[in-house]
DNA sequence: GTCATCGATGTAAGCGCTTACATAGCTGGG
DNA sequence: CCCAGCTATGTAAGCGCTTACATCGATGAC
C-alpha cells in the first residue's frame, strides 16, 4: 500500500535508480557510458532498476557534464522542395544511427532568418552544422568559426570557396547543359530561373549558361530571361510570354525541374511539339520528371547522397579527424525526350 | 598587447560577461530573461559586453536550471513524401517564431524505429511531441504519457481515438470518394493502395472504400486490390496488371496521388481514355496533380494547415492551457478531369 | 603471511545557467 | 530626522549528469 507513489509526476533521476539498485550514482552513470567498467551482476541490477522506472540519462545534464550535446543542425531553405527534403532525410537517418539528433531550420531563402537560426543552433550547442549554399551573411560563418565547430556547405561547390563543400559546381553544370543545346544546333536560347539575388547556386547557374553562350559569341536576350519563384506555374507563365517574342527561342534552359515541367506542360498546351518546336531542359531530376510526356531531359542530382556525404564528413570531423572534403559531385546529364538535334532551318 | 588572448578556444560563459560588465552573474541572466528587472544603464552595459564577446546563454545550462528545454519533436514516416515535408516545414516555422527548436525524426514506416526515436527525444527533454498516425507500439504512447508531456497525433482523426488528433477521418474521406464513384455509375472499382500493415491511416482508407461499396452490396474483388509501396511506378505496374482481369474495373481509387499519377500515366500509355475508359482518383492533391492531363481528381489536404494546427495545439498546451483538440479537418473532393459520369453501358 | 597491485565502487567537484532569498541603498511619510 | 517599504543587485543553492580521484578489498608474488 504505502509503496504506491501518489505523484508519479516528476521523472526519475539517476539518484533514484542508484537507490533502487543499491549502488552509487556514479555506477549508474558508468553502466550507461562505459559498461565494461562495472561488474556484470551489478550492471544487470542497474539496468533492471532503470528499466523498471523508465529512466534514461537526461540529455541536458549529460550535455553539460560531458561538454558535448550530440546534436547537429541542418539549415536549409525549405522542405517544400523535395531536393532539400531528401538531403535532410538522409542526414537525419545517418546521424540517428550514431545517436546524434538533428535540429532543423528552414530559412525560407531569407538571410536574416538563416543568421538567427544559426545563432539559435549555436546556443543550443550543436556540434556541427550543414548549411545549404554559401551566400549568407558573413556574420553567419564568422559565428560558426568563432565556435570552432565543423560545418559544411551543401549544394554548392565553387572552385576556390573558403568553405568545405559537399555539392557540385552549379556553373559547370549549367555550362554543360547550355553547351549540349548549342551542340544540338540551338542559337536562340531562353532561360527560366529562380531568383538569383542572395542565392549563389542559382546565380552560378545563370553564369554557367552565359559562359557557354559567350564561347560561341552568343548571349541571352533580355526578353528571353525570366527570373522568378520556382514553381510549375511560373514556368508556365514564362514560357507563354517568351513565345510571343521574336525571334522565338528554340530551346529553353530551366533552373530546376519544376520550372521545366511547367514550361513543358504549357508548351504542349499551346500546341507546340517538344522538342521539335522547343527543346526544354530541367535540373535536379525529381521523381516526376521522367514520367512526363515526353520525359524531361535534365541533370540528375543524388540528393540523398549529398545528405549522406555531408553527414559522413561532419561525423568524421566530430571524431577528431580532419577529412579533406570530397571532390565535387558531378551531376550527370540525363538525355530524355525534351531535347534533340535541331532540324536544319533551311537547306537539305 | 597583453590584452590579446592567445586561446579564444573556449566559448565565453555568463561569468565572463558578468566580469566584463562589472556586474554579478545573476544580473547577466536577468538581462536576458527578465530585462525589466534591471536598470537600463546596466542593462545596456551587459548587452554590450555580451555582444562584444559573442555570448548567448547556453541552452543546456538553462534547460537544466529552468527545467524547460524549449524543444519539441516531430515524428514522421519520411520526408520523401511532400505531404509530411510540408507539415514539418509549417511546424518548424511556427515553433521558431516562439523560440522553440524542432527535433526531427523519420521512422521510415518502422515501428521499432519510431519507438526508439521517441525515447531519444524524451531523453532530450522535448516538451511536446507531434506524431504522424496512431498505429504505434503501445509503449510509445505509454512512455510519452508517463512523462506527462503534451502530444498530438497528426494525419489521423478516428472517432473515439484516445489521443488528441489533428487530422481528418481517413475512413470517411475514402467513403466519400467511393460514394462519388458509385454515384457516377461505377460498379467495378479497383484499388491501388499503400501497405496497410502498421499504418492506421491507410487501413482506414481501405475500410472506407469497403464501407461505401458494401452500402450498395458491392465489394472489392481480390484481383482488383493492389497493395504496395507508394510510388508512381507501383501505380503504373498495378494498373497494367489490373486491366488484364475480367471484368475490368471502370474506376480506380488510389491511396494517394503518387499512385494515381502512375495509374493515369500508364493507362494513357496503354491507349485508354481517362476518364471514359477508366476513372481515377487520388488523395492529397500534391502540386503536380492538377497539372496532369487530364488533371487529377483527388482530395485536397492542407498539409501546412495540419502542421500549423498541430503546432498551435502544442504551443497552447505548453502555456498550461488544456485546449480541446479541434474538430477533424474535412478534406474536400476536388473534381477534375479524371472522373466523370460513366457512359451508360447499354440502352439509350 | 605480507604487501604491492589492480579492479570495482564511491565521493565530490564541477558543467553553465536560473532564481529564491538576502542585502543594501533609496524614497518619502510621520 | 528616522525608519518602513521599495527597488536594484548580489549570493548561493541547485538543475541531472559525468568523471577524476580516493578508497577499499581481493589477488598473487615473494
XYZ file of C-alpha atoms (C1' of nucleotides) in Angstrom:
756
model
C 0.000 0.000 0.000
C 2.490 2.535 1.152
C 4.625 1.540 -1.823
C 2.259 3.363 -4.098
C 3.561 6.747 -5.036
C 0.603 9.034 -5.380
C 2.513 11.527 -7.508
C 4.461 9.971 -10.341
C 4.760 13.428 -11.796
C 8.451 14.013 -11.597
C 10.537 11.873 -13.923
C 13.075 9.638 -12.199
C 16.658 10.738 -11.925
C 19.905 8.869 -11.745
C 19.901 9.008 -7.946
C 16.586 7.224 -7.844
C 17.911 4.436 -9.978
C 21.037 4.323 -7.863
C 18.980 3.981 -4.728
C 16.804 1.273 -6.224
C 19.831 -0.699 -7.383
C 21.703 -0.017 -4.176
C 24.723 1.440 -5.870
C 26.145 4.901 -6.163
C 25.077 7.352 -8.786
C 28.486 7.072 -10.408
C 27.905 3.419 -11.064
C 24.607 4.161 -12.705
C 26.304 6.597 -14.980
C 29.014 4.111 -15.793
C 26.530 1.425 -16.676
C 25.248 3.691 -19.400
C 28.504 5.191 -20.570
C 31.247 2.631 -20.062
C 29.503 -0.596 -19.124
C 32.726 -2.580 -19.315
C 33.861 -0.826 -16.169
C 31.157 -2.293 -13.996
C 30.812 -5.877 -12.832
C 28.164 -7.781 -14.772
C 25.889 -8.615 -11.828
C 25.759 -5.003 -10.751
C 25.288 -3.899 -14.294
C 22.244 -6.086 -14.599
C 20.839 -4.774 -11.382
C 21.187 -1.209 -12.524
C 19.761 -1.928 -15.927
C 16.803 -3.646 -14.347
C 16.186 -0.772 -11.974
C 16.452 1.760 -14.761
C 14.062 -0.130 -16.959
C 11.636 -0.573 -14.103
C 11.424 3.133 -13.501
C 11.756 4.083 -17.149
C 14.891 6.062 -16.654
C 17.253 7.333 -19.309
C 20.088 9.771 -18.780
C 18.709 13.248 -19.229
C 20.364 14.839 -22.226
C 20.704 18.358 -20.845
C 22.509 17.092 -17.775
C 24.903 14.924 -19.654
C 25.456 17.542 -22.315
C 26.553 19.888 -19.614
C 28.767 17.478 -17.773
C 30.244 15.970 -20.876
C 30.537 19.213 -22.757
C 29.016 17.539 -25.779
C 25.464 17.947 -26.927
C 25.282 15.175 -29.523
C 23.153 17.341 -31.695
C 23.891 18.770 -35.084
C 21.954 21.280 -37.119
C 20.740 21.348 -40.684
C 19.965 24.691 -42.238
C 18.011 24.572 -45.471
C 15.845 26.985 -47.437
C 12.627 24.997 -47.323
C 11.275 21.493 -47.049
C 8.795 22.210 -49.806
C 11.486 21.460 -52.354
C 11.939 17.715 -52.465
C 15.610 18.230 -53.157
C 16.281 19.589 -49.684
C 13.793 17.314 -48.034
C 15.728 14.351 -49.387
C 19.004 15.741 -48.164
C 17.672 16.312 -44.683
C 16.052 12.894 -44.575
C 19.321 11.219 -45.467
C 21.233 13.229 -42.895
C 18.725 12.503 -40.190
C 18.989 8.794 -40.837
C 22.778 8.810 -40.914
C 23.033 10.753 -37.683
C 20.361 8.812 -35.878
C 22.436 5.670 -36.342
C 25.158 7.306 -34.289
C 22.827 8.535 -31.619
C 23.026 12.075 -32.856
C 19.937 14.181 -33.076
C 19.191 16.540 -35.898
C 17.957 20.059 -35.369
C 16.195 21.577 -38.339
C 15.868 25.103 -39.590
C 14.173 26.331 -42.749
C 15.167 29.867 -43.543
C 12.846 30.347 -46.493
C 15.522 31.986 -48.597
C 15.770 34.774 -46.044
C 19.304 35.592 -44.989
C 18.341 37.220 -41.711
C 16.340 34.202 -40.799
C 19.275 31.959 -41.613
C 21.557 34.031 -39.466
C 19.347 33.964 -36.436
C 18.550 30.296 -36.848
C 22.235 29.539 -36.847
C 22.686 31.578 -33.713
C 19.907 29.700 -32.011
C 21.530 26.454 -33.003
C 24.887 27.547 -31.684
C 23.242 28.482 -28.405
C 21.776 25.023 -28.337
C 25.300 23.723 -28.536
C 25.163 21.992 -31.895
C 28.406 20.190 -32.521
C 28.277 20.566 -36.278
C 26.284 22.327 -38.920
C 25.265 21.653 -42.510
C 24.131 24.674 -44.430
C 22.692 24.915 -47.893
C 24.582 27.354 -50.056
C 27.226 29.867 -49.227
C 25.558 33.175 -49.944
C 24.848 34.035 -46.364
C 25.624 36.988 -44.185
C 29.313 36.909 -43.410
C 28.447 37.020 -39.718
C 26.850 33.643 -40.064
C 30.077 31.933 -40.950
C 32.046 34.105 -38.549
C 29.836 32.968 -35.684
C 30.357 29.361 -36.593
C 34.079 29.677 -36.995
C 34.379 31.540 -33.704
C 32.918 28.459 -32.051
C 35.365 26.174 -33.859
C 32.539 23.955 -34.906
C 32.809 21.823 -38.011
C 30.414 22.780 -40.759
C 29.817 22.071 -44.361
C 28.126 23.925 -47.172
C 25.897 21.785 -49.350
C 24.555 22.093 -52.881
C 27.410 24.253 -53.867
C 30.983 23.565 -54.808
C 32.566 26.652 -56.221
C 36.194 26.438 -57.060
C 38.162 28.407 -54.505
C 35.395 28.559 -51.929
C 36.716 29.162 -48.416
C 34.242 26.652 -47.035
C 34.209 22.902 -47.002
C 31.568 21.914 -49.505
C 29.561 18.883 -50.456
C 27.908 19.566 -53.717
C 28.524 20.224 -57.313
C 29.687 23.110 -59.383
C 26.489 24.779 -60.452
C 28.218 26.923 -63.007
C 29.923 23.994 -64.662
C 26.735 22.010 -64.668
C 24.771 24.669 -66.483
C 27.621 25.325 -68.818
C 27.368 21.688 -69.745
C 23.637 21.913 -70.323
C 23.978 25.000 -72.451
C 26.793 23.501 -74.492
C 24.703 20.464 -75.146
C 21.919 22.598 -76.512
C 24.356 24.609 -78.595
C 25.785 21.401 -79.972
C 22.295 20.397 -80.927
C 22.230 23.474 -83.104
C 20.248 25.906 -80.968
C 21.239 29.521 -81.098
C 18.314 31.296 -79.558
C 18.057 30.006 -76.042
C 15.626 31.153 -73.390
C 16.126 30.847 -69.660
C 13.623 30.495 -66.848
C 15.276 30.558 -63.495
C 14.741 31.089 -59.766
C 15.595 34.415 -58.156
C 19.349 34.894 -58.259
C 19.650 37.503 -55.557
C 21.076 36.082 -52.397
C 21.309 32.645 -53.909
C 24.802 31.763 -55.026
C 23.753 28.461 -56.505
C 21.243 29.990 -58.853
C 23.485 32.896 -59.753
C 26.167 30.395 -60.666
C 23.758 28.536 -62.871
C 22.951 31.635 -64.833
C 26.630 32.436 -65.143
C 27.280 28.961 -66.470
C 24.720 29.428 -69.185
C 26.219 32.771 -70.093
C 29.687 31.234 -70.212
C 28.673 28.639 -72.724
C 26.806 31.090 -74.908
C 29.683 33.524 -74.801
C 32.019 30.804 -76.037
C 30.019 30.826 -79.257
C 29.640 34.536 -79.339
C 26.046 34.365 -78.182
C 24.137 35.743 -75.244
C 20.782 35.663 -73.526
C 18.399 38.226 -74.894
C 16.698 40.145 -72.090
C 13.273 39.171 -73.334
C 14.309 35.551 -73.096
C 15.267 35.630 -69.461
C 12.603 35.062 -66.844
C 13.530 35.072 -63.221
C 11.010 34.232 -60.519
C 9.787 31.812 -57.886
C 10.426 28.188 -58.643
C 7.051 26.772 -59.382
C 5.318 24.957 -62.135
C 3.076 27.943 -62.632
C 5.929 30.352 -63.074
C 7.326 28.007 -65.679
C 4.005 28.044 -67.496
C 3.573 31.800 -67.468
C 7.118 32.457 -68.521
C 7.078 30.168 -71.489
C 3.820 31.621 -72.684
C 5.213 35.142 -72.523
C 8.504 34.180 -74.039
C 6.996 32.516 -77.043
C 5.370 35.743 -78.091
C 8.747 37.316 -78.672
C 10.613 37.315 -81.939
C 12.869 35.615 -82.592
C 11.360 32.812 -80.613
C 13.793 30.703 -78.670
C 14.178 27.176 -79.967
C 15.439 25.903 -76.658
C 14.745 26.635 -73.048
C 17.015 26.088 -70.078
C 15.189 25.969 -66.782
C 16.778 26.466 -63.381
C 15.095 23.392 -61.984
C 12.660 20.672 -62.879
C 9.585 22.378 -61.503
C 10.089 25.265 -63.881
C 10.857 22.917 -66.723
C 7.765 20.867 -66.097
C 5.656 23.988 -66.145
C 7.277 25.061 -69.369
C 6.777 21.662 -70.919
C 3.129 21.436 -69.961
C 2.365 24.904 -71.212
C 4.287 24.478 -74.429
C 2.345 21.360 -75.210
C -0.896 23.000 -74.219
C -0.056 25.709 -76.729
C 0.228 23.060 -79.364
C 3.979 23.083 -79.704
C 5.843 19.892 -80.354
C 8.592 19.243 -77.829
C 11.436 19.028 -78.624
C 10.890 19.825 -82.308
C 9.462 23.291 -81.795
C 11.039 23.868 -78.435
C 13.677 21.913 -76.565
C 13.478 22.072 -72.785
C 15.922 21.133 -70.026
C 15.449 20.955 -66.290
C 17.705 20.385 -63.353
C 17.515 18.044 -60.324
C 15.746 15.088 -61.883
C 12.897 14.984 -59.420
C 10.738 11.900 -59.350
C 8.077 13.102 -61.711
C 10.415 14.308 -64.420
C 10.981 11.025 -66.156
C 7.257 10.401 -66.135
C 6.435 13.418 -68.230
C 5.440 13.170 -71.835
C 7.939 13.415 -73.327
C 10.154 12.608 -70.359
C 12.222 15.552 -69.283
C 15.859 15.947 -70.190
C 17.504 17.103 -67.016
C 20.525 16.751 -64.829
C 20.434 14.128 -62.180
C 21.437 15.042 -58.657
C 21.592 12.418 -55.948
C 20.167 14.368 -53.063
C 20.276 11.528 -50.616
C 23.925 11.107 -51.472
C 24.590 14.745 -50.711
C 22.921 14.283 -47.350
C 24.872 11.122 -46.616
C 28.154 12.689 -47.610
C 27.537 15.789 -45.587
C 26.712 13.627 -42.585
C 29.772 11.457 -43.123
C 32.007 14.478 -43.403
C 30.695 16.044 -40.220
C 30.769 12.759 -38.370
C 34.366 12.348 -39.322
C 35.164 15.842 -38.047
C 33.464 15.011 -34.789
C 35.774 12.053 -34.368
C 38.612 14.480 -34.419
C 39.711 13.667 -37.925
C 40.329 16.363 -40.487
C 38.771 14.871 -43.578
C 39.564 16.571 -46.814
C 36.225 17.475 -48.249
C 35.497 15.196 -51.157
C 35.810 16.400 -54.726
C 32.664 17.906 -56.167
C 29.892 15.615 -57.216
C 29.394 15.630 -60.923
C 25.764 15.694 -61.887
C 25.014 13.662 -64.954
C 23.058 14.940 -67.884
C 20.111 12.643 -68.471
C 19.058 12.983 -72.046
C 15.412 12.116 -72.373
C 12.679 13.271 -74.630
C 12.608 17.037 -74.372
C 15.806 17.659 -76.302
C 17.178 16.569 -79.630
C 19.106 17.870 -82.594
C 17.529 20.947 -84.108
C 16.085 20.303 -87.524
C 18.145 22.247 -90.038
C 16.388 25.513 -90.618
C 16.980 25.618 -94.302
C 18.806 23.638 -96.942
C 18.953 19.870 -97.008
C 49.398 43.609 -26.171
C 48.676 41.599 -23.093
C 45.028 42.114 -23.800
C 45.251 39.637 -26.623
C 44.008 36.266 -25.617
C 46.096 33.702 -27.418
C 43.492 30.964 -26.999
C 39.992 32.061 -27.928
C 39.091 28.397 -27.994
C 36.680 28.180 -25.149
C 33.365 29.913 -25.709
C 32.570 32.670 -23.226
C 30.320 31.996 -20.295
C 27.974 34.136 -18.326
C 30.644 34.806 -15.690
C 32.910 36.261 -18.330
C 30.217 38.633 -19.451
C 29.460 39.496 -15.849
C 33.092 40.329 -15.213
C 33.334 42.436 -18.326
C 30.210 44.369 -17.438
C 31.199 44.553 -13.779
C 28.007 43.050 -12.522
C 27.096 39.741 -10.981
C 26.226 36.714 -12.990
C 22.647 36.937 -11.786
C 22.278 40.298 -13.419
C 23.540 38.943 -16.678
C 20.964 36.233 -16.547
C 18.254 38.711 -15.716
C 19.157 40.917 -18.630
C 18.361 38.027 -20.911
C 15.368 36.600 -19.126
C 13.554 39.436 -17.411
C 15.150 42.619 -18.655
C 12.550 44.801 -16.978
C 14.092 43.872 -13.668
C 17.380 45.532 -14.371
C 18.139 49.225 -14.587
C 18.504 50.452 -18.154
C 22.097 51.678 -17.930
C 23.278 48.395 -16.503
C 21.230 46.519 -18.999
C 22.985 48.298 -21.811
C 26.362 47.573 -20.317
C 25.619 43.892 -20.094
C 24.181 43.726 -23.567
C 27.241 45.474 -24.928
C 29.596 43.142 -23.119
C 27.680 40.108 -24.291
C 27.670 41.264 -27.854
C 31.346 42.081 -27.708
C 32.249 38.588 -26.665
C 29.556 36.924 -28.718
C 27.858 35.367 -25.764
C 24.434 33.782 -25.666
C 23.007 31.771 -22.800
C 23.982 28.168 -23.332
C 20.863 26.131 -23.871
C 21.899 23.036 -21.944
C 22.655 25.080 -18.866
C 19.439 26.997 -18.939
C 17.428 23.932 -19.806
C 18.757 22.317 -16.690
C 18.254 25.263 -14.399
C 14.915 26.191 -15.811
C 13.688 22.657 -16.205
C 12.483 23.512 -19.677
C 14.237 22.536 -22.848
C 12.298 24.660 -25.340
C 12.471 21.901 -27.839
C 9.695 19.846 -29.320
C 9.871 16.789 -31.501
C 8.231 15.848 -34.761
C 7.979 12.190 -35.640
C 7.082 11.428 -39.220
C 7.453 8.469 -41.565
C 9.640 10.125 -44.178
C 10.464 13.469 -45.691
C 10.347 11.960 -49.142
C 6.609 12.387 -49.146
C 5.860 16.034 -49.712
C 2.827 15.722 -47.505
C 4.916 15.216 -44.385
C 7.637 17.562 -45.501
C 5.049 20.314 -45.708
C 3.710 19.533 -42.281
C 7.154 19.610 -40.726
C 8.068 22.804 -42.524
C 4.974 24.543 -41.203
C 5.606 23.314 -37.681
C 9.204 24.380 -37.764
C 8.228 27.868 -38.816
C 5.508 28.178 -36.207
C 7.768 26.998 -33.411
C 10.745 29.049 -34.474
C 8.663 32.186 -34.019
C 8.334 31.287 -30.357
C 11.979 30.454 -29.918
C 11.281 26.763 -29.851
C 13.503 24.391 -31.719
C 12.257 21.414 -33.633
C 13.816 17.995 -33.375
C 13.103 15.732 -36.303
C 12.779 12.001 -36.624
C 11.870 9.966 -39.689
C 10.935 6.446 -38.757
C 10.548 5.122 -42.287
C 7.325 3.311 -41.502
C 9.183 1.176 -38.985
C 7.501 0.944 -35.620
C 10.622 -0.029 -33.717
C 12.411 2.925 -35.153
C 9.563 5.204 -34.132
C 9.640 3.842 -30.634
C 13.337 4.359 -30.129
C 13.273 7.763 -31.769
C 10.600 8.844 -29.345
C 12.658 7.573 -26.454
C 15.653 9.508 -27.657
C 13.513 12.598 -27.890
C 12.165 12.127 -24.413
C 15.708 11.771 -23.142
C 16.486 15.034 -24.845
C 13.733 16.561 -22.811
C 11.325 17.507 -25.556
C 8.435 19.423 -24.108
C 5.930 18.227 -26.652
C 5.640 15.771 -29.466
C 3.776 15.570 -32.763
C 3.499 12.111 -34.204
C 2.113 11.008 -37.510
C -0.515 8.327 -37.143
C -1.581 6.328 -34.178
C -0.631 2.801 -35.111
C 2.462 2.676 -32.992
C 3.706 0.347 -30.342
C 1.625 0.931 -27.241
C 4.843 1.529 -25.323
C 5.436 4.582 -27.401
C 2.373 6.350 -26.114
C 2.864 4.943 -22.645
C 6.330 6.456 -22.482
C 5.003 9.820 -23.515
C 2.130 9.759 -21.113
C 4.384 8.687 -18.275
C 6.323 11.901 -18.843
C 3.121 13.924 -18.838
C 4.142 15.844 -21.875
C 1.616 17.065 -24.402
C 1.473 15.301 -27.713
C -0.706 15.181 -30.741
C -1.325 12.621 -33.433
C -1.456 14.024 -36.933
C -2.959 12.850 -40.209
C -5.469 10.794 -38.403
C -8.723 11.572 -36.698
C -10.557 8.414 -35.882
C -13.727 8.778 -33.957
C -13.152 7.603 -30.404
C -9.394 7.755 -30.554
C -7.797 8.045 -27.121
C -5.299 10.559 -28.457
C -5.582 14.216 -29.272
C -5.572 14.389 -33.046
C -5.083 16.952 -35.744
C -6.134 15.437 -38.989
C -9.034 14.063 -40.843
C -11.062 10.917 -40.800
C -9.385 8.777 -43.413
C -12.205 6.300 -43.473
C -14.843 8.926 -44.038
C -12.772 10.577 -46.722
C -12.417 7.425 -48.743
C -16.009 6.517 -48.186
C -16.805 9.828 -49.777
C -14.555 9.153 -52.739
C -16.006 5.728 -53.275
C -19.551 7.004 -52.993
C -18.821 9.620 -55.568
C -17.608 6.995 -57.978
C -20.605 4.823 -57.241
C -22.883 7.762 -57.881
C -21.159 8.199 -61.192
C -22.366 4.748 -62.039
C -19.263 2.670 -61.463
C -19.726 -0.798 -60.069
C -16.421 -2.457 -60.678
C -13.885 -0.448 -58.757
C -10.210 -1.219 -58.407
C -7.969 -0.073 -55.591
C -4.259 0.655 -55.501
C -3.080 1.466 -52.061
C -0.045 1.711 -49.810
C 0.783 -1.093 -47.374
C -1.909 -1.229 -44.715
C 0.006 -3.151 -42.096
C 1.093 -0.954 -39.281
C -0.439 2.072 -40.903
C -3.758 3.002 -39.412
C -4.347 5.817 -41.863
C -4.081 3.579 -44.873
C -6.044 0.768 -43.286
C -8.811 3.252 -42.565
C -8.804 4.346 -46.165
C -9.350 0.846 -47.374
C -12.098 0.336 -44.831
C -13.793 3.488 -46.041
C -13.852 2.192 -49.576
C -15.252 -1.114 -48.394
C -17.922 0.682 -46.380
C -19.193 2.565 -49.378
C -19.177 -0.458 -51.624
C -20.930 -2.535 -49.009
C -23.686 0.052 -48.790
C -24.536 -0.853 -52.369
C -23.996 -4.537 -51.873
C -20.657 -4.439 -53.661
C -17.127 -5.295 -52.703
C -13.546 -5.164 -53.907
C -12.605 -8.169 -55.955
C -9.263 -9.589 -54.806
C -7.782 -9.227 -58.266
C -8.676 -5.559 -58.167
C -6.792 -4.768 -54.990
C -3.146 -3.897 -55.220
C -1.235 -3.017 -52.096
C 2.362 -1.848 -52.229
C 4.845 0.963 -51.831
C 3.535 4.383 -52.699
C 5.279 5.299 -55.862
C 4.438 6.299 -59.353
C 5.937 3.077 -60.603
C 3.825 0.903 -58.378
C 0.797 2.743 -59.679
C 1.871 2.000 -63.231
C 2.523 -1.680 -62.689
C -0.662 -2.217 -60.785
C -2.911 -0.639 -63.328
C -1.320 -2.620 -66.092
C -1.867 -5.872 -64.270
C -5.345 -4.981 -63.176
C -6.543 -4.133 -66.643
C -5.858 -7.650 -67.776
C -8.512 -9.011 -65.469
C -12.100 -9.563 -66.366
C -14.313 -7.834 -65.610
C -12.126 -4.797 -65.933
C -12.662 -2.093 -63.367
C -14.159 1.078 -64.735
C -12.830 3.157 -61.899
C -9.748 3.152 -59.772
C -9.328 4.542 -56.295
C -5.732 5.213 -55.359
C -4.415 5.599 -51.841
C -2.531 8.741 -52.730
C -1.674 10.974 -55.630
C 1.622 9.328 -56.479
C -0.132 6.052 -57.121
C -2.885 7.793 -59.032
C -0.453 9.637 -61.222
C 1.299 6.396 -62.050
C -2.010 4.804 -62.868
C -3.055 7.719 -65.010
C 0.181 7.821 -66.964
C 0.159 4.108 -67.595
C -3.488 3.989 -68.514
C -2.958 6.681 -71.092
C 0.189 4.986 -72.329
C -1.923 1.891 -72.846
C -4.221 3.916 -75.020
C -7.109 4.181 -72.613
C -9.178 7.323 -72.442
C -9.391 8.747 -68.963
C -11.980 9.048 -67.541
C -14.122 7.426 -70.226
C -12.440 4.042 -70.138
C -11.142 4.337 -66.620
C -11.869 6.877 -63.940
C -9.078 7.544 -61.484
C -8.953 9.265 -58.117
C -6.025 10.210 -55.945
C -5.606 11.621 -52.484
C -3.564 14.531 -51.073
C -3.670 16.908 -54.024
C 0.068 17.284 -54.372
C 1.358 20.113 -56.505
C 1.706 18.177 -59.712
C -1.745 16.633 -59.659
C -3.670 19.494 -61.140
C -1.073 19.761 -63.877
C -1.686 16.300 -65.215
C -3.531 15.684 -68.421
C -6.313 15.328 -67.630
C -5.888 16.945 -64.242
C -6.331 14.521 -61.432
C -9.486 14.273 -59.398
C -8.324 13.984 -55.843
C -8.965 15.077 -52.309
C -7.280 18.196 -51.143
C -5.426 18.160 -47.837
C -3.877 21.313 -46.471
C -0.672 19.907 -45.086
C 0.702 23.217 -43.960
C -2.509 23.779 -42.068
C -2.116 20.455 -40.302
C 1.378 21.484 -39.292
C 0.231 24.881 -38.103
C -2.649 23.461 -36.138
C -0.505 20.821 -34.534
C 1.988 23.489 -33.537
C -0.755 25.766 -32.228
C -2.251 22.959 -30.195
C 1.046 22.005 -28.623
C 2.001 25.608 -28.023
C -1.250 26.129 -26.234
C -0.616 23.078 -24.064
C 2.807 24.441 -23.215
C 1.207 27.604 -21.942
C -0.632 25.481 -19.479
C -3.935 25.611 -21.258
C -5.926 22.495 -21.989
C -7.129 23.149 -25.479
C -9.806 20.864 -26.767
C -8.384 19.391 -29.903
C -10.124 20.910 -32.870
C -12.726 19.001 -34.827
C -11.377 16.953 -37.675
C -10.358 18.700 -40.840
C -12.618 17.839 -43.703
C -10.702 17.227 -46.876
C -12.503 18.467 -49.924
C -13.063 16.409 -53.010
C -11.603 18.239 -55.977
C -13.332 17.023 -59.076
C -11.053 17.470 -62.036
C -10.593 15.608 -65.232
C -10.030 12.001 -64.283
C -13.570 11.266 -63.201
C -16.972 11.734 -64.740
C -20.299 10.007 -65.096
C -19.980 6.558 -66.550
C -21.427 6.302 -70.008
C -24.499 4.085 -69.832
C -23.374 0.590 -70.740
C -26.437 -0.248 -72.716
C -29.743 1.340 -73.606
C -30.117 4.969 -74.534
C 51.976 -14.323 5.809
C 52.736 -9.649 3.974
C 52.479 -6.072 0.816
C 52.176 -4.164 -3.764
C 48.859 -4.132 -7.340
C 44.801 -3.896 -9.626
C 39.893 -3.795 -10.471
C 35.452 -2.320 -8.785
C 32.948 1.150 -6.468
C 32.125 5.508 -4.122
C 32.882 10.632 -3.257
C 32.595 15.022 -4.720
C 33.611 18.729 -7.850
C 32.045 20.781 -11.392
C 29.396 21.673 -16.376
C 26.609 26.907 -17.326
C 22.703 28.615 -16.002
C 18.339 30.406 -13.175
C 16.137 32.128 -9.230
C 14.682 32.297 -4.268
C 16.345 34.799 -0.870
C 19.411 38.127 1.366
C 21.178 42.687 1.252
C 21.910 47.323 0.541
C 20.604 51.846 -0.984
C 16.802 54.961 -1.607
C 12.431 57.254 -1.096
C 9.219 59.654 1.452
C 5.680 59.660 5.384
C 5.365 60.662 10.128
C 15.356 63.035 11.100
C 14.172 58.081 11.460
C 12.608 54.070 9.643
C 9.144 51.274 6.861
C 8.984 49.820 2.352
C 10.750 49.830 -2.030
C 13.758 48.572 -5.792
C 18.108 47.107 -7.856
C 21.714 43.914 -7.250
C 24.333 40.103 -5.297
C 24.825 35.400 -3.069
C 24.405 30.813 -3.342
C 21.796 26.619 -3.956
C 20.631 23.745 -7.035
C 19.162 21.517 -12.119
C 20.903 15.985 -13.543
C 24.763 14.236 -15.013
C 29.982 12.754 -15.767
C 34.469 11.708 -14.264
C 38.975 12.467 -11.834
C 40.386 10.896 -7.807
C 40.075 8.405 -3.447
C 39.015 4.152 -1.287
C 38.542 -0.461 -0.405
C 39.075 -5.401 -0.986
C 40.903 -9.144 -3.079
C 44.529 -11.231 -5.631
C 49.009 -13.105 -6.180
C 54.221 -12.646 -5.815
C 57.676 -13.009 -2.665
